[in-house]
Amino acid sequence: MQGRNIILGVSGSIAAYKVVQVARDLTQHGARVDVLMTEGATRFVTPLTFQTLTRRSVITDLWQDWTEDAQGHISLGEEADIMLVAPASAQTLARLALGLADDMVSLTALATYAPLVLAPAMNYHMWEHPATREHVRTLQDRGATVLTPGRGRLASGAVGEGRLAAPAEIVGAVRWRLGRSGKLAGKRVVVTAGGTREALDPVRYLTNGSSGRMGYALAQAAIDAGADVTLVSANVELSPPWGATLVPVTAATEMFAATEQACKHADVLVMAAAVSDYRPENPSDSKLTKTGGAMEFRLVENPDIVASISRPGLLKVGFAAETENLIENAHAKLERKGLALIVANDAEATIGAPNAALTLLYGGDRVEELGMLPKEEAAERVISAVARLLGA
Ligand code: C5P
């Protein structure tokens, strides 16, 4: 979002107070955020709140006197990379659908080519009304991204659908929309994440300390680059990036089936999951009880997912978390598993940690050291390498 120009239109709904957080998050991500408010919005939150957080002046009045500041705002629509309307009230959705221009929010939406992201919030009768349904469809047909409002207790006390999406979701949707024209636009990327669980009995399992952070960061980086992402996720407690198709799995065999299915039409498979190499051969159907002595399990090998899936045109990226002979071991895996790229790292330092020191190994002995980076940044570098391999 660094350096991107975002117009944030705020309309009159009590949910406007939640959008204060959105303005703050977008600004902190490095975007320039210009806030426009309808008259109704100013009854719920003051312009000063947004001004202070975005460090930009806020326009509320279509008829304000000419000043240099106001002049600058005329070009807002032209400079905008995206226009977000949050909360989008029923009234504002109607104005946008009909192309009315009687307040700063609707006027600017009409005067810009920037893509629209709309986060509706209203009473559930208003949201369900055929008029609103039709306006939403019209806006979607014109290319707007409309977040689905949440179900729950509304400000009126009633329970229904109409709650503003969570601030993190709104920021995620903006991020997704901004990425659409990126280097991986039109590419389908499958990312696996997390650690598989291999059942010993209905409540116990063998697993590892993978947090899924690297895989989720890779999925987000691929979305930022414009890809359509399927995230096959094993036992991760993080929120998935907005726009990713999430396929939750538990064990390695499930991950295999889900990944194979997702790869049928994919261009890239990034296998970041920590897959258990073995599973108990005969997990117990009931909870195991103490026997008073040692207990033995026979383990059988799991399929090697990334090695088994291959399709012409599928570029495969693997990870090698090693405790010794990092480069030699990673290189052997690159060849054995038919990968275009393997990301090598120190297993003990990386698993579950926020940072990673990655080494990228390509076919033909090419090696690239990334050094110690936060996993988010490391993920961006890996996705850039993928884009280069695809010739994008
Ligand atoms: O052989 P090793 O487990 O170290 O290989 C690591 C790479 O292979 C990772 O990309 C991991 O996700 C993948 N893998 C797999 N199926 C397995 C084991 C590992 O796809 N059963």
Short mmCIF file of C-alpha atoms and ligand atoms in Angstrom, two decimals:
data_model
loop_
_atom_site.label_atom_id
_atom_site.label_comp_id
_atom_site.label_asym_id
_atom_site.label_seq_id
_atom_site.Cartn_x
_atom_site.Cartn_y
_atom_site.Cartn_z
CA MET A 1 0.00 0.00 0.00
CA GLN A 2 3.06 2.17 0.27
CA GLY A 3 2.52 5.35 -1.73
CA ARG A 4 -0.94 4.37 -2.99
CA ASN A 5 -3.69 7.00 -3.11
CA ILE A 6 -6.87 5.94 -1.41
CA ILE A 7 -10.10 7.91 -1.25
CA LEU A 8 -12.17 6.93 1.74
CA GLY A 9 -15.81 7.96 1.50
CA VAL A 10 -17.62 7.80 4.83
CA SER A 11 -21.40 7.85 4.86
CA GLY A 12 -23.97 8.21 7.60
CA SER A 13 -24.16 5.11 9.75
CA ILE A 14 -23.21 4.51 13.35
CA ALA A 15 -20.62 2.08 11.95
CA ALA A 16 -18.61 5.19 10.90
CA TYR A 17 -16.81 4.99 14.24
CA LYS A 18 -15.30 1.64 13.20
CA VAL A 19 -13.96 3.17 10.00
CA VAL A 20 -11.72 5.42 12.08
CA GLN A 21 -9.61 2.29 12.60
CA VAL A 22 -9.61 1.59 8.86
CA ALA A 23 -8.34 5.11 8.11
CA ARG A 24 -5.61 4.66 10.68
CA ASP A 25 -4.54 1.21 9.40
CA LEU A 26 -4.44 2.32 5.76
CA THR A 27 -2.37 5.37 6.71
CA GLN A 28 0.00 3.27 8.80
CA HIS A 29 0.46 0.88 5.86
CA GLY A 30 1.89 3.87 3.97
CA ALA A 31 -1.13 4.90 1.88
CA ARG A 32 -2.23 8.50 1.35
CA VAL A 33 -5.80 8.53 2.59
CA ASP A 34 -8.17 11.33 1.64
CA VAL A 35 -11.40 11.21 3.57
CA LEU A 36 -14.69 12.54 2.23
CA MET A 37 -17.71 12.57 4.50
CA THR A 38 -21.40 12.90 3.83
CA GLU A 39 -23.35 15.25 6.03
CA GLY A 40 -24.81 12.21 7.81
CA ALA A 41 -21.35 10.81 8.55
CA THR A 42 -20.32 14.00 10.35
CA ARG A 43 -23.17 13.45 12.81
CA PHE A 44 -21.51 10.24 13.99
CA VAL A 45 -17.78 11.10 13.80
CA THR A 46 -16.08 14.47 13.47
CA PRO A 47 -13.93 15.33 10.45
CA LEU A 48 -11.20 16.24 12.93
CA THR A 49 -10.91 12.58 13.97
CA PHE A 50 -10.07 11.55 10.40
CA GLN A 51 -7.92 14.63 9.81
CA THR A 52 -5.78 13.85 12.80
CA LEU A 53 -5.28 10.20 11.83
CA THR A 54 -4.67 10.71 8.10
CA ARG A 55 -2.85 14.04 8.49
CA ARG A 56 -4.88 15.26 5.48
CA SER A 57 -7.78 17.66 5.31
CA VAL A 58 -11.24 16.13 5.11
CA ILE A 59 -13.95 17.39 2.77
CA THR A 60 -17.54 17.34 3.91
CA ASP A 61 -19.11 20.12 1.89
CA LEU A 62 -19.77 20.13 -1.82
CA TRP A 63 -20.16 23.90 -1.74
CA GLN A 64 -17.17 24.91 0.36
CA ASP A 65 -15.40 28.17 -0.56
CA TRP A 66 -12.56 27.97 -3.00
CA THR A 67 -9.20 27.59 -1.26
CA GLU A 68 -5.93 26.07 -2.44
CA ASP A 69 -6.75 23.08 -0.31
CA ALA A 70 -10.10 22.61 -1.97
CA GLN A 71 -8.50 23.02 -5.39
CA GLY A 72 -6.16 20.13 -4.55
CA HIS A 73 -9.12 17.93 -3.87
CA ILE A 74 -10.56 18.41 -7.34
CA SER A 75 -7.82 16.15 -8.68
CA LEU A 76 -8.39 13.49 -6.02
CA GLY A 77 -10.49 11.32 -8.30
CA GLU A 78 -7.88 11.44 -11.03
CA GLU A 79 -5.01 10.51 -8.73
CA ALA A 80 -6.84 7.79 -6.81
CA ASP A 81 -5.70 4.18 -7.05
CA ILE A 82 -8.86 3.04 -5.31
CA MET A 83 -11.99 4.46 -3.72
CA LEU A 84 -13.32 2.81 -0.58
CA VAL A 85 -16.76 3.69 0.73
CA ALA A 86 -17.17 2.59 4.34
CA PRO A 87 -19.65 2.47 5.86
CA ALA A 88 -21.76 2.49 2.71
CA SER A 89 -25.28 3.28 3.89
CA ALA A 90 -28.37 2.21 1.92
CA GLN A 91 -28.73 5.82 0.80
CA THR A 92 -25.12 6.03 -0.44
CA LEU A 93 -25.37 2.67 -2.27
CA ALA A 94 -28.48 4.01 -4.00
CA ARG A 95 -26.71 7.25 -4.94
CA LEU A 96 -23.72 5.34 -6.34
CA ALA A 97 -25.89 2.90 -8.28
CA LEU A 98 -27.95 5.70 -9.80
CA GLY A 99 -24.97 7.93 -10.51
CA LEU A 100 -26.24 10.79 -8.37
CA ALA A 101 -23.73 13.42 -7.35
CA ASP A 102 -25.28 15.49 -4.63
CA ASP A 103 -22.62 14.99 -1.97
CA MET A 104 -18.82 14.73 -1.96
CA VAL A 105 -18.79 10.92 -1.73
CA SER A 106 -21.15 10.20 -4.62
CA LEU A 107 -19.77 13.05 -6.72
CA THR A 108 -16.21 11.79 -6.39
CA ALA A 109 -17.27 8.18 -7.09
CA LEU A 110 -18.84 9.43 -10.31
CA ALA A 111 -15.77 11.45 -11.25
CA THR A 112 -13.14 8.72 -10.82
CA TYR A 113 -12.04 5.70 -12.84
CA ALA A 114 -10.52 4.16 -9.70
CA PRO A 115 -12.00 0.80 -8.69
CA LEU A 116 -14.63 0.91 -5.95
CA VAL A 117 -14.64 -1.14 -2.77
CA LEU A 118 -17.85 -0.87 -0.77
CA ALA A 119 -18.39 -1.92 2.82
CA PRO A 120 -22.14 -1.69 3.50
CA ALA A 121 -23.63 -1.22 6.94
CA MET A 122 -27.32 -0.74 7.64
CA ASN A 123 -30.41 -2.08 9.30
CA TYR A 124 -31.11 -5.64 8.09
CA HIS A 125 -34.51 -4.75 6.58
CA MET A 126 -32.79 -2.08 4.49
CA TRP A 127 -30.05 -4.55 3.44
CA GLU A 128 -32.63 -7.15 2.42
CA HIS A 129 -34.88 -4.69 0.61
CA PRO A 130 -35.20 -5.41 -3.15
CA ALA A 131 -34.11 -1.84 -3.89
CA THR A 132 -30.81 -2.29 -2.02
CA ARG A 133 -30.30 -5.79 -3.52
CA GLU A 134 -30.71 -4.32 -6.99
CA HIS A 135 -28.33 -1.43 -6.32
CA VAL A 136 -25.71 -3.84 -5.00
CA ARG A 137 -26.05 -6.03 -8.11
CA THR A 138 -25.76 -2.99 -10.37
CA LEU A 139 -22.59 -1.85 -8.60
CA GLN A 140 -21.10 -5.36 -8.73
CA ASP A 141 -21.89 -5.62 -12.44
CA ARG A 142 -19.94 -2.40 -12.93
CA GLY A 143 -16.94 -3.97 -11.20
CA ALA A 144 -17.30 -2.79 -7.61
CA THR A 145 -16.12 -5.11 -4.85
CA VAL A 146 -18.87 -5.31 -2.24
CA LEU A 147 -18.03 -6.78 1.14
CA THR A 148 -20.75 -8.92 2.63
CA PRO A 149 -21.99 -7.36 5.85
CA GLY A 150 -21.76 -9.55 8.92
CA ARG A 151 -24.65 -11.15 10.79
CA GLY A 152 -25.08 -10.30 14.40
CA ARG A 153 -26.50 -7.75 16.80
CA LEU A 154 -27.01 -4.43 15.02
CA ALA A 155 -26.91 -1.01 16.65
CA SER A 156 -30.72 -1.09 16.92
CA GLY A 157 -30.50 -4.20 19.08
CA ALA A 158 -32.04 -6.38 16.37
CA VAL A 159 -30.13 -9.41 15.12
CA GLY A 160 -29.61 -9.76 11.37
CA GLU A 161 -27.32 -9.18 8.41
CA GLY A 162 -26.13 -5.60 8.06
CA ARG A 163 -23.13 -5.19 10.32
CA LEU A 164 -20.10 -3.48 8.85
CA ALA A 165 -17.32 -5.94 7.98
CA ALA A 166 -14.44 -5.93 10.47
CA PRO A 167 -11.78 -3.23 9.89
CA ALA A 168 -9.14 -5.89 9.12
CA GLU A 169 -11.42 -7.37 6.47
CA ILE A 170 -12.02 -3.96 4.88
CA VAL A 171 -8.27 -3.28 4.77
CA GLY A 172 -7.76 -6.81 3.31
CA ALA A 173 -10.31 -6.16 0.56
CA VAL A 174 -8.62 -2.86 -0.36
CA ARG A 175 -5.30 -4.66 -0.45
CA TRP A 176 -6.75 -7.42 -2.65
CA ARG A 177 -8.28 -4.91 -5.08
CA LEU A 178 -5.07 -2.85 -5.29
CA GLY A 179 -3.14 -5.99 -6.19
CA ARG A 180 -5.36 -7.02 -9.11
CA SER A 181 -3.14 -5.47 -11.76
CA GLY A 182 0.08 -6.90 -10.29
CA LYS A 183 2.74 -9.10 -11.86
CA LEU A 184 0.83 -12.31 -11.16
CA ALA A 185 -2.55 -11.06 -12.46
CA GLY A 186 -4.46 -13.97 -13.96
CA LYS A 187 -2.14 -16.59 -12.42
CA ARG A 188 -3.50 -19.27 -10.11
CA VAL A 189 -1.32 -19.97 -7.14
CA VAL A 190 -1.83 -22.76 -4.61
CA VAL A 191 -0.11 -22.26 -1.26
CA THR A 192 -0.01 -24.87 1.50
CA ALA A 193 0.53 -23.75 5.08
CA GLY A 194 0.69 -24.99 8.63
CA GLY A 195 1.60 -28.32 10.14
CA THR A 196 -0.31 -31.54 9.52
CA ARG A 197 -1.72 -33.59 12.40
CA GLU A 198 -1.50 -37.36 12.25
CA ALA A 199 -4.02 -39.01 14.54
CA LEU A 200 -3.00 -41.49 17.23
CA ASP A 201 -6.55 -41.64 18.55
CA PRO A 202 -9.59 -39.31 18.31
CA VAL A 203 -7.99 -36.66 20.54
CA ARG A 204 -4.21 -37.09 20.20
CA TYR A 205 -1.92 -36.60 17.27
CA LEU A 206 1.65 -36.23 16.04
CA THR A 207 2.48 -32.79 14.71
CA ASN A 208 5.14 -30.05 14.63
CA GLY A 209 5.45 -26.43 15.74
CA SER A 210 4.53 -24.79 12.43
CA SER A 211 2.46 -21.62 12.96
CA GLY A 212 1.51 -21.27 9.30
CA ARG A 213 2.86 -17.71 9.33
CA MET A 214 5.18 -18.22 6.36
CA GLY A 215 2.48 -19.86 4.22
CA TYR A 216 -0.07 -17.17 5.08
CA ALA A 217 2.50 -14.44 4.30
CA LEU A 218 3.18 -16.13 0.95
CA ALA A 219 -0.56 -16.27 0.20
CA GLN A 220 -0.87 -12.56 1.04
CA ALA A 221 2.17 -11.68 -1.08
CA ALA A 222 0.73 -13.63 -4.03
CA ILE A 223 -2.60 -11.78 -3.62
CA ASP A 224 -0.74 -8.46 -3.48
CA ALA A 225 0.88 -9.47 -6.77
CA GLY A 226 -2.56 -10.07 -8.32
CA ALA A 227 -2.76 -13.88 -8.20
CA ASP A 228 -5.87 -15.96 -7.52
CA VAL A 229 -4.83 -17.85 -4.43
CA THR A 230 -6.02 -21.13 -2.94
CA LEU A 231 -4.68 -21.62 0.55
CA VAL A 232 -4.61 -25.24 1.73
CA SER A 233 -4.25 -24.72 5.43
CA ALA A 234 -3.48 -27.29 8.10
CA ASN A 235 -4.30 -26.33 11.67
CA VAL A 236 -3.43 -22.62 11.52
CA GLU A 237 -4.95 -20.08 13.89
CA LEU A 238 -4.29 -16.98 11.76
CA SER A 239 -6.90 -15.11 9.71
CA PRO A 240 -6.48 -15.94 6.03
CA PRO A 241 -5.71 -13.07 3.65
CA TRP A 242 -8.82 -11.47 2.14
CA GLY A 243 -9.59 -12.93 -1.27
CA ALA A 244 -7.88 -16.29 -0.72
CA THR A 245 -9.94 -19.45 -1.18
CA LEU A 246 -9.35 -21.31 2.06
CA VAL A 247 -9.30 -25.12 2.12
CA PRO A 248 -8.86 -26.31 5.70
CA VAL A 249 -7.30 -29.75 6.18
CA THR A 250 -5.93 -31.71 9.12
CA ALA A 251 -3.75 -34.66 8.10
CA ALA A 252 -1.17 -35.11 5.32
CA THR A 253 -3.39 -37.43 3.27
CA GLU A 254 -6.16 -34.80 3.32
CA MET A 255 -3.66 -32.13 2.36
CA PHE A 256 -2.53 -34.31 -0.54
CA ALA A 257 -6.08 -34.73 -1.88
CA ALA A 258 -6.93 -31.02 -1.45
CA THR A 259 -3.67 -29.82 -3.00
CA GLU A 260 -3.94 -32.20 -5.95
CA GLN A 261 -7.48 -30.97 -6.60
CA ALA A 262 -6.47 -27.29 -6.31
CA CYS A 263 -3.48 -27.82 -8.63
CA LYS A 264 -5.61 -29.14 -11.51
CA HIS A 265 -5.84 -25.64 -12.93
CA ALA A 266 -2.96 -23.93 -11.13
CA ASP A 267 0.15 -22.24 -12.51
CA VAL A 268 2.15 -22.39 -9.29
CA LEU A 269 2.30 -24.62 -6.21
CA VAL A 270 4.12 -23.17 -3.20
CA MET A 271 4.48 -25.97 -0.69
CA ALA A 272 5.21 -24.15 2.57
CA ALA A 273 3.39 -26.59 4.86
CA ALA A 274 5.31 -28.69 7.34
CA VAL A 275 3.98 -32.07 6.27
CA SER A 276 4.44 -35.02 8.57
CA ASP A 277 6.57 -37.59 6.77
CA TYR A 278 4.94 -40.43 8.73
CA ARG A 279 1.56 -41.25 10.26
CA PRO A 280 0.48 -43.88 12.77
CA GLU A 281 -0.50 -46.94 10.77
CA ASN A 282 -3.59 -47.86 12.79
CA PRO A 283 -4.97 -44.91 14.78
CA SER A 284 -7.29 -46.05 17.55
CA ASP A 285 -11.03 -45.38 17.14
CA SER A 286 -11.36 -44.73 20.86
CA LYS A 287 -9.18 -42.77 23.26
CA LEU A 288 -6.10 -44.76 24.23
CA THR A 289 -5.70 -45.55 27.91
CA LYS A 290 -2.59 -46.18 29.97
CA THR A 291 -1.30 -49.71 29.76
CA GLY A 292 1.11 -49.43 32.68
CA GLY A 293 4.10 -49.85 30.42
CA ALA A 294 5.60 -48.69 27.14
CA MET A 295 3.33 -48.14 24.17
CA GLU A 296 4.39 -48.81 20.62
CA PHE A 297 3.18 -47.29 17.39
CA ARG A 298 4.07 -48.35 13.93
CA LEU A 299 4.45 -45.41 11.57
CA VAL A 300 3.95 -45.61 7.83
CA GLU A 301 5.21 -43.10 5.31
CA ASN A 302 2.95 -40.32 4.05
CA PRO A 303 2.91 -39.51 0.35
CA ASP A 304 5.38 -36.78 -0.65
CA ILE A 305 2.82 -34.23 -1.82
CA VAL A 306 5.00 -31.84 -3.80
CA ALA A 307 6.95 -34.66 -5.43
CA SER A 308 3.78 -36.56 -6.41
CA ILE A 309 1.90 -33.67 -8.01
CA SER A 310 3.14 -32.74 -11.43
CA ARG A 311 1.49 -31.31 -14.46
CA PRO A 312 2.94 -29.62 -17.50
CA GLY A 313 3.01 -25.90 -16.84
CA LEU A 314 2.88 -26.24 -13.03
CA LEU A 315 5.80 -24.44 -11.41
CA LYS A 316 6.62 -25.99 -8.06
CA VAL A 317 8.28 -24.25 -5.12
CA GLY A 318 9.30 -26.25 -2.06
CA PHE A 319 10.72 -25.47 1.34
CA ALA A 320 13.58 -27.23 3.05
CA ALA A 321 13.79 -26.71 6.79
CA GLU A 322 17.02 -28.39 7.84
CA THR A 323 19.05 -28.70 11.00
CA GLU A 324 22.29 -29.59 9.17
CA ASN A 325 23.87 -29.52 5.69
CA LEU A 326 21.27 -26.96 4.65
CA ILE A 327 22.40 -26.28 1.11
CA GLU A 328 23.34 -29.87 0.16
CA ASN A 329 20.09 -31.27 1.51
CA ALA A 330 17.99 -28.53 -0.08
CA HIS A 331 19.70 -29.03 -3.41
CA ALA A 332 19.02 -32.77 -3.35
CA LYS A 333 15.32 -32.08 -2.61
CA LEU A 334 15.09 -29.54 -5.41
CA GLU A 335 16.07 -32.24 -7.88
CA ARG A 336 14.28 -35.19 -6.31
CA LYS A 337 10.95 -33.33 -6.06
CA GLY A 338 11.12 -31.68 -9.48
CA LEU A 339 11.06 -28.10 -8.13
CA ALA A 340 11.86 -24.87 -9.95
CA LEU A 341 12.87 -23.27 -6.66
CA ILE A 342 13.49 -24.43 -3.12
CA VAL A 343 13.54 -22.12 -0.14
CA ALA A 344 16.06 -23.35 2.42
CA ASN A 345 16.09 -22.31 6.04
CA ASP A 346 17.32 -23.37 9.44
CA ALA A 347 14.49 -25.48 10.89
CA GLU A 348 15.09 -24.68 14.55
CA ALA A 349 15.42 -20.92 14.01
CA THR A 350 12.44 -20.66 11.64
CA ILE A 351 9.57 -22.91 12.71
CA GLY A 352 7.02 -20.82 14.60
CA ALA A 353 9.28 -17.70 14.58
CA PRO A 354 8.33 -14.24 13.16
CA ASN A 355 11.55 -13.93 11.13
CA ALA A 356 13.36 -16.20 8.70
CA ALA A 357 16.80 -16.26 7.08
CA LEU A 358 16.06 -17.78 3.71
CA THR A 359 18.28 -19.05 0.94
CA LEU A 360 16.74 -19.52 -2.49
CA LEU A 361 18.13 -22.36 -4.60
CA TYR A 362 17.19 -22.59 -8.25
CA GLY A 363 17.90 -25.33 -10.74
CA GLY A 364 21.36 -25.05 -12.27
CA ASP A 365 23.06 -24.34 -8.93
CA ARG A 366 21.95 -20.70 -8.71
CA VAL A 367 21.81 -19.57 -5.08
CA GLU A 368 20.37 -16.34 -3.62
CA GLU A 369 20.75 -15.44 0.07
CA LEU A 370 17.94 -13.28 1.44
CA GLY A 371 19.37 -12.80 4.94
CA MET A 372 17.24 -12.42 8.08
CA LEU A 373 13.86 -10.81 7.29
CA PRO A 374 10.37 -10.68 8.81
CA LYS A 375 8.39 -13.51 7.22
CA GLU A 376 6.11 -11.00 5.43
CA GLU A 377 9.07 -9.43 3.64
CA ALA A 378 10.71 -12.80 2.97
CA ALA A 379 7.42 -13.94 1.42
CA GLU A 380 7.36 -10.94 -0.92
CA ARG A 381 10.87 -11.82 -2.08
CA VAL A 382 9.88 -15.44 -2.73
CA ILE A 383 6.81 -14.34 -4.71
CA SER A 384 8.95 -11.89 -6.73
CA ALA A 385 11.27 -14.82 -7.53
CA VAL A 386 8.24 -16.86 -8.64
CA ALA A 387 7.08 -14.00 -10.89
CA ARG A 388 10.55 -13.85 -12.47
CA LEU A 389 10.52 -17.60 -13.06
CA LEU A 390 7.15 -17.26 -14.79
CA GLY A 391 8.63 -14.49 -16.91
CA ALA A 392 6.09 -12.04 -15.48
O1 C5P B 1 11.69 -33.81 2.42
P1 C5P B 1 11.24 -32.64 3.20
O2 C5P B 1 10.06 -32.94 4.09
O3 C5P B 1 12.30 -31.91 3.93
O4 C5P B 1 10.77 -31.63 2.07
C1 C5P B 1 10.24 -30.40 2.35
C2 C5P B 1 9.36 -29.94 1.21
O5 C5P B 1 8.54 -31.01 0.74
C3 C5P B 1 8.40 -28.89 1.69
O6 C5P B 1 8.09 -28.05 0.61
C4 C5P B 1 7.19 -29.72 2.13
O7 C5P B 1 6.02 -28.96 2.15
C5 C5P B 1 7.19 -30.81 1.08
N1 C5P B 1 6.66 -32.09 1.55
C6 C5P B 1 5.59 -32.67 0.91
N2 C5P B 1 5.08 -33.87 1.33
C7 C5P B 1 5.64 -34.52 2.36
C8 C5P B 1 6.74 -33.95 3.02
C9 C5P B 1 7.23 -32.73 2.60
O8 C5P B 1 5.09 -32.07 -0.04
N3 C5P B 1 5.14 -35.67 2.74
#
